[in-house]
Short mmCIF file of C-alpha atoms and ligand atoms in Angstrom, two decimals:
data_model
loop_
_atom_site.label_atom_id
_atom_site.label_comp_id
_atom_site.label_asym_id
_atom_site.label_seq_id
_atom_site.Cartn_x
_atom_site.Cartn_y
_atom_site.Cartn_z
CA UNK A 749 26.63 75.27 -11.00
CA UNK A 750 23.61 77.61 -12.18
CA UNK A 751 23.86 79.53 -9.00
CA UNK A 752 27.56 80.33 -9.37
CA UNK A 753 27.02 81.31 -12.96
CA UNK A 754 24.18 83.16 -12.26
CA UNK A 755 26.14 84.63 -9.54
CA UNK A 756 29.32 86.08 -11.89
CA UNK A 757 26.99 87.36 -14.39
CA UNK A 758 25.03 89.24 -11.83
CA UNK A 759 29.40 90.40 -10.83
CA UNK A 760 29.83 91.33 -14.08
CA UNK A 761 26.49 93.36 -14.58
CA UNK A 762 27.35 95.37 -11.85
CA UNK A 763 30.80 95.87 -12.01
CA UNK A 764 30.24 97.21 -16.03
CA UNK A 765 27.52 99.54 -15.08
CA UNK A 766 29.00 101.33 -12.02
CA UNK A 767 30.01 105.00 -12.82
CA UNK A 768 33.27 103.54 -11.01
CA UNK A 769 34.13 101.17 -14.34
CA UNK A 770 32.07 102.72 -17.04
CA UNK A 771 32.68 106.31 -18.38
CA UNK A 772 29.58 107.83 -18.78
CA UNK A 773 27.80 108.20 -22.15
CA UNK A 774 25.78 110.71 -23.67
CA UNK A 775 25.11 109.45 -27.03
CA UNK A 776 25.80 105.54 -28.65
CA UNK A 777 28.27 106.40 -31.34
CA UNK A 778 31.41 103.93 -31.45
CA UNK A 779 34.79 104.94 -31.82
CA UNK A 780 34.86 104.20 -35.27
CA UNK A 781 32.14 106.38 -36.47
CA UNK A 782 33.74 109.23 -33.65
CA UNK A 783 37.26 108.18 -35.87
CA UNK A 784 34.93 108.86 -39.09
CA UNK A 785 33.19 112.07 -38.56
CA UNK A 786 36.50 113.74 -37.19
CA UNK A 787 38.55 112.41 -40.48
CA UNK A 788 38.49 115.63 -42.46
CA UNK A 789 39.20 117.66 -39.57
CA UNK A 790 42.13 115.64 -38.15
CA UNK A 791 43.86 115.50 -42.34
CA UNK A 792 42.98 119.78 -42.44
CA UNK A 793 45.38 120.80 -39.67
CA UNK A 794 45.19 124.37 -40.13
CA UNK A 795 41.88 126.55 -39.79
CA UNK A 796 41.30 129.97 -39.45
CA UNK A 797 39.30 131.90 -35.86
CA UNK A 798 37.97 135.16 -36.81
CA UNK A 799 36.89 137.36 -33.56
CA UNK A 800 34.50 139.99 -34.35
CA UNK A 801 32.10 141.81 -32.49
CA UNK A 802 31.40 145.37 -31.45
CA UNK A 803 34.38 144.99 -29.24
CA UNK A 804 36.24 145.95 -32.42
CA UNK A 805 35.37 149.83 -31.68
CA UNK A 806 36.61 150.25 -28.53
CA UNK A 807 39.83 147.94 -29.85
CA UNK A 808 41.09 147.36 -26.55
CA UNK A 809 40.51 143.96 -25.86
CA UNK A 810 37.19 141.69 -26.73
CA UNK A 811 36.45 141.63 -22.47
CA UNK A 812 36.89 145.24 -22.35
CA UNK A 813 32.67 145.51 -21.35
CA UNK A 814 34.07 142.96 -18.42
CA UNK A 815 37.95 144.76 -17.66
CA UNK A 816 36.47 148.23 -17.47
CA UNK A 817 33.02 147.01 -15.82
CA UNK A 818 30.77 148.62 -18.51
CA UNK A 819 27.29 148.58 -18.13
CA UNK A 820 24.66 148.14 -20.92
CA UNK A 821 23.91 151.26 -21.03
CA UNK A 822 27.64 152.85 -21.60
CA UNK A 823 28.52 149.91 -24.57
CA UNK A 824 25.19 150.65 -26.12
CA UNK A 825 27.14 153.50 -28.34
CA UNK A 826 29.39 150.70 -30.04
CA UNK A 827 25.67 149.17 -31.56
CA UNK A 828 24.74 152.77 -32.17
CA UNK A 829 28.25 153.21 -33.87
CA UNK A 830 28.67 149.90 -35.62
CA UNK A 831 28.96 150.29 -39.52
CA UNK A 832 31.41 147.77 -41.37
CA UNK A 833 31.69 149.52 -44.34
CA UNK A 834 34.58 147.28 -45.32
CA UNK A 835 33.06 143.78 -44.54
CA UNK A 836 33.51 141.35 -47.80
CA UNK A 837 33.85 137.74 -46.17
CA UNK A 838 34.97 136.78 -49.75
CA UNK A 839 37.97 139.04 -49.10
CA UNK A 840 38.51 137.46 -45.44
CA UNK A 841 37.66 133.75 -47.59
CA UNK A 842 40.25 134.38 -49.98
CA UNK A 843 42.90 135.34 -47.66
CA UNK A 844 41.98 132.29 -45.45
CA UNK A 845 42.08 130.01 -48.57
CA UNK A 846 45.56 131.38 -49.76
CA UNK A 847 47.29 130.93 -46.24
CA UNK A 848 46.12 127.00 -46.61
CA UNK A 849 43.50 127.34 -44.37
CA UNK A 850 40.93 124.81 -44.65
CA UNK A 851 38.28 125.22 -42.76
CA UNK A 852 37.29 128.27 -40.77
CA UNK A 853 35.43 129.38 -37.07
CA UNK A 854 33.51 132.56 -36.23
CA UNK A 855 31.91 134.33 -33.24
CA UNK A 856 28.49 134.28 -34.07
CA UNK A 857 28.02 135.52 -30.40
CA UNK A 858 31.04 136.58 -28.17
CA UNK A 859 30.49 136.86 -24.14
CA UNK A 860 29.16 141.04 -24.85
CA UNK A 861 26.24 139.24 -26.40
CA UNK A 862 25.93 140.96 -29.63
CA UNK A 863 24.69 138.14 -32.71
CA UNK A 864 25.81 138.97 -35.62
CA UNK A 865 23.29 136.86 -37.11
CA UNK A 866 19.78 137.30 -37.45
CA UNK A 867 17.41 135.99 -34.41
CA UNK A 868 14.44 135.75 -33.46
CA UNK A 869 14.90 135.96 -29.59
CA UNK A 870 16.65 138.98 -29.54
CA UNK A 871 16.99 142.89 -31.27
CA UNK A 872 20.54 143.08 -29.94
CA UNK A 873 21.83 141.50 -33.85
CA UNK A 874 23.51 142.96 -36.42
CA UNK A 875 20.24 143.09 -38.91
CA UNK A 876 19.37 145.94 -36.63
CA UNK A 877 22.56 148.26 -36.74
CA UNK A 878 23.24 150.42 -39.50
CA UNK A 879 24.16 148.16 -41.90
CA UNK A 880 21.40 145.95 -41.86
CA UNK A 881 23.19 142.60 -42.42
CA UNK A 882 23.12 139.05 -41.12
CA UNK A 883 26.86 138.93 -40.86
CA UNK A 884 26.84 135.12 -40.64
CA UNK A 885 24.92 134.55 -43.60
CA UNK A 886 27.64 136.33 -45.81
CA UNK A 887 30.32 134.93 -43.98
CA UNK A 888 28.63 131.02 -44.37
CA UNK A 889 27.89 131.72 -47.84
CA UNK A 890 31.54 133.34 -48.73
CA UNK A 891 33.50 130.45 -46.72
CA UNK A 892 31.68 127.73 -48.97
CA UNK A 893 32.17 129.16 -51.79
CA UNK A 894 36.01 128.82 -51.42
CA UNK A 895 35.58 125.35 -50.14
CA UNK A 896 36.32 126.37 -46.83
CA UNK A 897 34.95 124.29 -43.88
CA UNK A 898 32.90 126.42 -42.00
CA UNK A 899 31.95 126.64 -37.90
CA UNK A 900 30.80 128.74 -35.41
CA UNK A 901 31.68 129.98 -31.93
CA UNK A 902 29.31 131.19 -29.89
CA UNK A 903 29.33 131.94 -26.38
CA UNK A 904 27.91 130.75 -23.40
CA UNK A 905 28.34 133.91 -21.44
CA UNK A 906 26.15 136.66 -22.03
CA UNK A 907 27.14 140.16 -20.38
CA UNK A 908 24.07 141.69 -22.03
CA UNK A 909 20.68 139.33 -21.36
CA UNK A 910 19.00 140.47 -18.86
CA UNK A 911 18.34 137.19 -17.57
CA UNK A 912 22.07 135.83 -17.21
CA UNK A 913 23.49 135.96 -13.79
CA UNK A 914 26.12 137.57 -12.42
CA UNK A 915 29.49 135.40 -11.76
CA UNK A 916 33.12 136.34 -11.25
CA UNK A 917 33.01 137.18 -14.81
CA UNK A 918 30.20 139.71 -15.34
CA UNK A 919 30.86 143.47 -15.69
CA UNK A 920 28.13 144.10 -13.32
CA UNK A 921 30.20 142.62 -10.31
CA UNK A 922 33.74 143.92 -11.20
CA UNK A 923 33.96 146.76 -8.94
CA UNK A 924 31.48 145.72 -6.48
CA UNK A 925 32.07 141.70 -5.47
CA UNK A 926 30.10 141.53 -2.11
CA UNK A 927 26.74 139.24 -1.48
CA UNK A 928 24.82 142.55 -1.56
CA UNK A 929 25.69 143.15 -4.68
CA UNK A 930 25.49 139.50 -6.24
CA UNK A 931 21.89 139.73 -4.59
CA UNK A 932 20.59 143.07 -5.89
CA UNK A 933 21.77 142.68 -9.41
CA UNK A 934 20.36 139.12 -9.53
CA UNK A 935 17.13 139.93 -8.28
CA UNK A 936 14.67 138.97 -11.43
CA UNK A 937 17.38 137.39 -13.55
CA UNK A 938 16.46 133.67 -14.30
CA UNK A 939 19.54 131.40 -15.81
CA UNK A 940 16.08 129.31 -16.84
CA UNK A 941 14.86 131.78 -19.08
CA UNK A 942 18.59 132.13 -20.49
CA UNK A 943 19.15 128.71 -20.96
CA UNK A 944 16.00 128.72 -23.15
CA UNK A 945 17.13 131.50 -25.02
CA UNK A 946 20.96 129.82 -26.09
CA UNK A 947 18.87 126.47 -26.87
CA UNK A 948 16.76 128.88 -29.23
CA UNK A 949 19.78 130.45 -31.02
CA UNK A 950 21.57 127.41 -31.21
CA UNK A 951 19.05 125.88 -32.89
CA UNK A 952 18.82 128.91 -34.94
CA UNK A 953 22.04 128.64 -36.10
CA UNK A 954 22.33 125.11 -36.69
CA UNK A 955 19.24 125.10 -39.00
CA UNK A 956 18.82 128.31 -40.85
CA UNK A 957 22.90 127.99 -42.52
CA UNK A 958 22.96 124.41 -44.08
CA UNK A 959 25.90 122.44 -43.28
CA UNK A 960 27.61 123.58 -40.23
CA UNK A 961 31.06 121.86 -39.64
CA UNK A 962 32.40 122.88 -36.43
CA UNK A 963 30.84 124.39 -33.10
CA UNK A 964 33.31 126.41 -30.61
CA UNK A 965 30.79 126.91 -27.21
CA UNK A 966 32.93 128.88 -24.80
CA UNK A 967 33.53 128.57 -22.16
CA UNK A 968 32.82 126.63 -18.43
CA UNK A 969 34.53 127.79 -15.31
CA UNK A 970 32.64 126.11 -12.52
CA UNK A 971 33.76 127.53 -8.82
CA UNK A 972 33.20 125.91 -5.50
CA UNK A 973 31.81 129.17 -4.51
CA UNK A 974 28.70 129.43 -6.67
CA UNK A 975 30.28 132.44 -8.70
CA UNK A 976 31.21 130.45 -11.86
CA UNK A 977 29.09 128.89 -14.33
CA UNK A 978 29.69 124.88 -16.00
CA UNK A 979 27.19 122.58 -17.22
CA UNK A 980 24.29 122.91 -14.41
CA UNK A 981 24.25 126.89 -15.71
CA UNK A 982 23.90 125.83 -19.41
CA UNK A 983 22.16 122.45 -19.20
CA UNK A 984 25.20 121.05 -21.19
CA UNK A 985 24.13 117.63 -21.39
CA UNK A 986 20.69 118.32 -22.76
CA UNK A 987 22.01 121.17 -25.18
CA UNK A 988 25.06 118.99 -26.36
CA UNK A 989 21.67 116.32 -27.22
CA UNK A 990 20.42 119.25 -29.26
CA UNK A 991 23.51 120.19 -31.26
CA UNK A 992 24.13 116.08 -31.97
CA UNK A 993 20.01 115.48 -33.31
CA UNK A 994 20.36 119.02 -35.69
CA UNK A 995 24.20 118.65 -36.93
CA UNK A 996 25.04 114.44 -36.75
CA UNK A 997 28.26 115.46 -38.62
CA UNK A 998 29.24 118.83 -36.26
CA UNK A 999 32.48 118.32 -34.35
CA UNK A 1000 31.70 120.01 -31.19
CA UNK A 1001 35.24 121.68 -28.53
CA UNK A 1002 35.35 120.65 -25.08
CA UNK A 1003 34.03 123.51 -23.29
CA UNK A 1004 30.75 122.55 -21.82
CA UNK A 1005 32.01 121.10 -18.59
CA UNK A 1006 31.70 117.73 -19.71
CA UNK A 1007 34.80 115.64 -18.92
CA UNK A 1008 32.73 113.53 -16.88
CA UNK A 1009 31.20 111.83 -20.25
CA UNK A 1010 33.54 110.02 -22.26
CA UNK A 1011 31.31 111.87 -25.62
CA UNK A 1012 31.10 115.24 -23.97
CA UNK A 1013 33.63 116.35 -26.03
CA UNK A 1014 35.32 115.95 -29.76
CA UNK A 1015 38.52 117.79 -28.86
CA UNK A 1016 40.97 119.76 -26.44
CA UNK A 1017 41.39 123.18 -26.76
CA UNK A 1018 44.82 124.38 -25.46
CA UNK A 1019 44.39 128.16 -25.32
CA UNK A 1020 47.49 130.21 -26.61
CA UNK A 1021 50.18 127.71 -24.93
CA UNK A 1022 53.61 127.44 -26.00
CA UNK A 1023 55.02 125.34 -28.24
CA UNK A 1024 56.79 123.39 -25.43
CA UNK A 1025 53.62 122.83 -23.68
CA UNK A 1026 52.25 120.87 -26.95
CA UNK A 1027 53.72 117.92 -26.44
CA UNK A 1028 51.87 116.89 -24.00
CA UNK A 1029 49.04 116.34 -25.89
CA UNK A 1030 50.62 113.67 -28.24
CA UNK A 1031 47.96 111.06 -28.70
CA UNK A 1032 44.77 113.00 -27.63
CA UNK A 1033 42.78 114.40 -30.51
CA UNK A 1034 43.13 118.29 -29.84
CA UNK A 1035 43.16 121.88 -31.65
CA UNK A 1036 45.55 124.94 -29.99
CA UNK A 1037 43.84 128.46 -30.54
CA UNK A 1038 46.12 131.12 -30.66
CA UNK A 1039 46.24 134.86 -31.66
CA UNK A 1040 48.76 136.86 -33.53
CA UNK A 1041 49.26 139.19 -30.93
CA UNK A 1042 47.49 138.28 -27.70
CA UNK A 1043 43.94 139.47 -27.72
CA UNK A 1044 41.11 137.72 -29.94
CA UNK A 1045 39.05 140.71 -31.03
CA UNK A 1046 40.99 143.37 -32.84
CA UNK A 1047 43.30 145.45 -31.14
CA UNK A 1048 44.38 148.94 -32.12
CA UNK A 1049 47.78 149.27 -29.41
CA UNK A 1050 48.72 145.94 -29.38
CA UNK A 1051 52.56 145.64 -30.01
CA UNK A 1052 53.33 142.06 -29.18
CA UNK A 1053 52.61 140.64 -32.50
CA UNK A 1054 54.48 137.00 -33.26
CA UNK A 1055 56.81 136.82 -35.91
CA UNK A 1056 56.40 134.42 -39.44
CA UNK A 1057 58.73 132.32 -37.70
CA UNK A 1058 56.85 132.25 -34.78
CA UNK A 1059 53.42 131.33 -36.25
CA UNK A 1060 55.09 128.28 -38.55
CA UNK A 1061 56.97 127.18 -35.35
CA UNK A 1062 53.17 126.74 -33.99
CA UNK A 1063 51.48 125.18 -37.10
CA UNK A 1064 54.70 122.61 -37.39
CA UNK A 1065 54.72 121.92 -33.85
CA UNK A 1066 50.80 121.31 -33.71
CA UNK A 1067 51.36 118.71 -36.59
CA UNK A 1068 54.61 117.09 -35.04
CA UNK A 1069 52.71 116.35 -32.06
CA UNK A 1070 49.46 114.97 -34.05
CA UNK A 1071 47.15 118.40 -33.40
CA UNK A 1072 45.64 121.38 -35.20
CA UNK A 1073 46.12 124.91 -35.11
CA UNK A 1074 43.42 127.43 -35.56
CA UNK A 1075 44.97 131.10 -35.45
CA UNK A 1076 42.61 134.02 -34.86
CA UNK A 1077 42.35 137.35 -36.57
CA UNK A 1078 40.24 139.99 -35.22
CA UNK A 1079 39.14 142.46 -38.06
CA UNK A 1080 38.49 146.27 -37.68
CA UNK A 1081 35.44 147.49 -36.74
CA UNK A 1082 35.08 148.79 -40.32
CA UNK A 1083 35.27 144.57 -41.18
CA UNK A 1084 38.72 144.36 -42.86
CA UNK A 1085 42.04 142.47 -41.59
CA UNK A 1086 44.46 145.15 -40.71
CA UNK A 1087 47.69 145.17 -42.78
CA UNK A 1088 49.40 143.15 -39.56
CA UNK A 1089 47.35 140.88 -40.01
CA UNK A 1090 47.41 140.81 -43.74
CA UNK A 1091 51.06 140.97 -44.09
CA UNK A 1092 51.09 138.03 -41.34
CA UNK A 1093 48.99 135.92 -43.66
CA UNK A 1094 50.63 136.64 -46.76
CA UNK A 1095 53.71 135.13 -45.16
CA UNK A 1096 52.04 132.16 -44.49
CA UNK A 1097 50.40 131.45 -47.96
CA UNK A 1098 54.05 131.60 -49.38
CA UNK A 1099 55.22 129.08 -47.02
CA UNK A 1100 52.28 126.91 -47.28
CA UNK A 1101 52.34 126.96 -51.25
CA UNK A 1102 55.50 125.37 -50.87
CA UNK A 1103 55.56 122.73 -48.31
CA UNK A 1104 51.62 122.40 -47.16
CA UNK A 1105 52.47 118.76 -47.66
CA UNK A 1106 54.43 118.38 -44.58
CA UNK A 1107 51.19 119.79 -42.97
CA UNK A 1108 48.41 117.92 -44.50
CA UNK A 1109 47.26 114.72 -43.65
CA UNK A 1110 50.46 114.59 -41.88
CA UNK A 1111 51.19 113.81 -37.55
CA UNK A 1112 53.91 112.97 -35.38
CA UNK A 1113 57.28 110.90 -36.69
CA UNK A 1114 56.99 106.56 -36.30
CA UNK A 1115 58.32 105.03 -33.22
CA UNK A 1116 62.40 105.44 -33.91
CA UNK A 1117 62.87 108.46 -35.91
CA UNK A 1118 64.21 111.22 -34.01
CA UNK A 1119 64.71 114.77 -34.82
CA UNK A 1120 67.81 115.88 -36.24
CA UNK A 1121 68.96 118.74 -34.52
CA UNK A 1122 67.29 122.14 -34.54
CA UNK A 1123 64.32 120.34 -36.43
CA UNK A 1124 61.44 118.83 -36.07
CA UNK A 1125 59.47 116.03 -37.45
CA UNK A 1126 56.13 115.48 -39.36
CA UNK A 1127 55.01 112.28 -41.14
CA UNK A 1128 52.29 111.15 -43.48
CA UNK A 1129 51.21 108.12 -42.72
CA UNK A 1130 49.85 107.18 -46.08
CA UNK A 1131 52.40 108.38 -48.48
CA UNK A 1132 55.08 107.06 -45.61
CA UNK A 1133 57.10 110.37 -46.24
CA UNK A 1134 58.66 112.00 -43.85
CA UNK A 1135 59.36 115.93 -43.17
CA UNK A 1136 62.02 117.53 -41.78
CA UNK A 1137 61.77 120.78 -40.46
CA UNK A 1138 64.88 123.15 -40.35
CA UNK A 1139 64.67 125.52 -37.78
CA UNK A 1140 67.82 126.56 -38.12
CA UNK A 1141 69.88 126.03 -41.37
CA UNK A 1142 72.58 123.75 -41.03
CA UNK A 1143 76.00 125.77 -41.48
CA UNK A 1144 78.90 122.82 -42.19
CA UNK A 1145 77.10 122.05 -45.39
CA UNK A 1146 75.63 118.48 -43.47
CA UNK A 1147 72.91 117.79 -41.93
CA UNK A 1148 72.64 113.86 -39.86
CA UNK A 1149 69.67 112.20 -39.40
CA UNK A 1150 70.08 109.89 -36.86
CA UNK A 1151 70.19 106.47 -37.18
CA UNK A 1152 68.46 106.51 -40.23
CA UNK A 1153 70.75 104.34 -42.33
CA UNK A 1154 69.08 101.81 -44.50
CA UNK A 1155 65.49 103.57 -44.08
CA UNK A 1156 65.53 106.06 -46.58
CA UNK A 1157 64.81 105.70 -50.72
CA UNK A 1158 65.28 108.93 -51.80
CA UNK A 1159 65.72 112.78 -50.23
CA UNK A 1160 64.70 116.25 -52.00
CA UNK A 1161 63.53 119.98 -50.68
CA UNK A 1162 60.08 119.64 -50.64
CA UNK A 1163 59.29 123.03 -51.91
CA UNK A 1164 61.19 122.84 -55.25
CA UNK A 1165 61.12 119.01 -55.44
CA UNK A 1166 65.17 119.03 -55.73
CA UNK A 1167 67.33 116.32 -55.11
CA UNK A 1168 69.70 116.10 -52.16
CA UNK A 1169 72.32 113.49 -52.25
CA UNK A 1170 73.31 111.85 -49.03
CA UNK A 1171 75.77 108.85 -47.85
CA UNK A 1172 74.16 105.52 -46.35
CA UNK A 1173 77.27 103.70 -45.40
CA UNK A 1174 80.02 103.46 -42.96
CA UNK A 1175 77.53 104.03 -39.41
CA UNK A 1176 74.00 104.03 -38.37
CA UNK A 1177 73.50 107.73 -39.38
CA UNK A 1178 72.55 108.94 -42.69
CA UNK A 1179 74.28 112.32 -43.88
CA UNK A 1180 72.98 114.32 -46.23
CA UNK A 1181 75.12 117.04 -48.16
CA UNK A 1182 73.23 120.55 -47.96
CA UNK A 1183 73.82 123.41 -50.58
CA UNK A 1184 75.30 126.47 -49.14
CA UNK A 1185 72.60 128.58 -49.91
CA UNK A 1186 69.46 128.38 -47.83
CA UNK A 1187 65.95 128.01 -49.79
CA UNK A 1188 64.02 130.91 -49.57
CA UNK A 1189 61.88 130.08 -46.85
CA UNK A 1190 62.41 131.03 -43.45
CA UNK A 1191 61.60 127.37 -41.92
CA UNK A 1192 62.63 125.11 -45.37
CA UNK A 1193 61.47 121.49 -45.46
CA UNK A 1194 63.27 117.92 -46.56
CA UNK A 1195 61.04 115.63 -47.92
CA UNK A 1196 62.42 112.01 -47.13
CA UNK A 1197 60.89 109.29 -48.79
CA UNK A 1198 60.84 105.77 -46.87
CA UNK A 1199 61.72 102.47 -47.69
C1 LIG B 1606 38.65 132.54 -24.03
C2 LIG B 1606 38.21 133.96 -24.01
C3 LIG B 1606 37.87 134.48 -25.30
C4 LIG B 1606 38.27 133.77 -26.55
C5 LIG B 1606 38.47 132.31 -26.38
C6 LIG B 1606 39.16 131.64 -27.55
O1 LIG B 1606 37.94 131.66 -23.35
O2 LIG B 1606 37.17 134.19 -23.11
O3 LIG B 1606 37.84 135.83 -25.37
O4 LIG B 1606 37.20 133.86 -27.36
O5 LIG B 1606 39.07 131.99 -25.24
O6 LIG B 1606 39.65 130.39 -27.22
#
């Protein structure tokens, strides 16, 4: 009797601690406390990227040092050049706060490898250009002050350190791909000495600006043929350690190349995919970054910039399918947001005066409410209200919900709080009677209070 009990427990020992049965851990926290530190940031919804970076003078894309193949040498005029004589973060924290965005994201480092912060490790930082100023410091310290979350990209590629390798990636190897070149340009170069350098500015930033809320590493693109880079390159494992014993509270993306570890990562990242695509990531806990016009870093020619309707189709979508949107704007190389990107936001803070409820603390509809048509749905749990959506304005002066009948207390416009009389008799649906004239929004939103 021992021997067979002995026997399963020895079974069950094994079969729990297998990499086959148990997802690999980095860290001990439970999914409780995960549920906990994430709560803010899963009620927010809505934050604002800001790409900026030297990249802003050439304002032809942020990878332009990589699309064009520039060396060192050739971008070092945009450091020479770089003078934001415009740059007042409490501008960029006011226009965040109005558009109802709560918590915020910059590049402290982009893949060209200019900080805009002050470092130690390295002279390549904006305290050394001609204005003098640790960039992240005013932005930190701007942010707050409006109650603004605030986080921090910075990225794991670095097309200027002299010890950072080349990969499919670097400008060094975009005209030239062969072995020779991989092995001339490498010779010296020692990821080590990089990988020391990131820990070193990481920890910079993670202890020299209080409180930091978010971190956005990007990004991992590991290749069979040696000429990516995922977490063997940047030591993810040991760095994400780091990040965890300076910041307990940080909520850190997924772009270390750690899906192996069931902690490697607090959220998805779906990267400028369309609405359609969204659904499919109903039930994860994820964030979609997008741009107003395609590029992340500021972008003089551009011409393919989305429409108000566009951008609320995202941030409603997001929420209807229980995610966040953060949506980037690259400022001008002088440090302002360009009237595009002004205008765009200014659209947004009307709309989001009005109905940020249907946004806030809100996710995806209960089991059996479907979208009436040309709308969609958003719910908050904890007031048990419901949100509908009008994409398009119903014309016959009706709009059904299905099958709603008997579910419903009471229905209004949620931006003007007025009532909306509907009839819950005579079949399952529930029909409310519109006005003919179309609030003044271009997406307006029913409030429908549950039974
Ligand atoms: C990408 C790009 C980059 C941008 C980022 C935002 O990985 O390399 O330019 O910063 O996505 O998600």
């Amino acid at each position: 009797m021992i021997v067979k009990k002995l026997k399963l427990l020895l079974l069950i020992t094994l079969l729990t601690s297998t990499s086959l049965f148990a997802q690999k851990m980095i860290g001990n926290e439970t999914a409780a406390q995960k549920q906990k530190r994430m709560e803010w940031w899963t009620q927010d919804r809505f934050g604002m990227f800001i790409h900026w970076g030297l990249y802003a003078q050439p304002a032809r894309h942020e990878w332009v040092k990589s699309i064009e193949g520039i060396s060192n040498e050739q971008y070092q005029k945009y450091f020479d050049q770089f003078n934001p004589d415009q740059f007042e973060p409490k501008k960029w924290a006011k226009q965040a706060k109005a558009a109802g965005m709560k918590y915020a994201v910059l590049t402290t480092k982009h893949h060209e490898g200019f900080c805009l912060f002050d470092t130690k490790f390295t002279d390549y930082k904006a305290t050394n250009i001609q204005a003098k100023r640790d960039l992240v410091k005013e932005y930190v310290d701007a942010f707050r002050a409006e109650g603004i979350k605030v986080g921090f990209y910075y990225s794991l590629l670095d097309w200027h350190h002299p010890d950072y390798t080349m990969d499919e990636n670097h400008p060094l190897v975009r005209k030239d791909k062969s072995d020779e070149a991989y092995a001339r340009l490498n010779k010296g170069r020692d990821m080590a000495k990089y990988r020391a350098y990131m820990r070193n500015q990481i920890t910079e930033l993670l202890t020299n600006y209080g409180k930091i809320d978010i971190l956005w590493l990007d990004f991992s693109f590991p290749k069979p043929n040696g000429r990516g880079k995922g977490k063997d390159d940047w030591a993810s494992v040991e760095l994400l350690k780091l990040i965890r014993k300076l910041q307990p509270g940080i909520i850190v993306d997924n772009r270390l190349d750690l899906g192996d570890y069931k902690d490697g990562a607090d959220f998805e990242t779906p990267e400028q995919v369309s609405t359609a695509e969204l659904a499919k990531y109903k039930g994860k806990t994820w964030e979609t970054c997008q741009t107003f016009s395609g590029s992340w870093g500021y972008h003089r020619d551009e011409n393919s910039w989305k429409t108000h309707k566009q951008l609320l189709d995202l941030l409603i979508t997001s929420v209807s399918n229980g995610g966040n949107l953060i949506l980037n704007v690259g400022p001008t190389a002088r440090g302002e947001f360009d009237h595009r990107a002004t205008s765009a936001l200014d659209s947004l803070s009307q709309w989001m005066h009005a109905n940020n409820k249907s946004i806030y603390n809100c996710t995806y509809a209960p089991e059996g409410y479907k979208a009436p048509e040309d709308s969609k749905l958003t719910y908050n749990p904890t007031t048990k209200r419901l949100y509908v959506h009008l994409f398009d304005y119903p014309a016959n002066g009706k709009l059904v919900l299905p099958g709603y009948q008997g579910k419903v207390k009471y229905v209004q416009f949620l931006n003007d709080s007025s009532e909306l009389l509907y009839k819950d008799k005579g079949s399952d649906d529930l029909v409310v009677t519109m006005p003919s004239k179309k609030p003044d929004f271009s997406i307006p939103v029913i409030e429908l209070i549950l039974q």
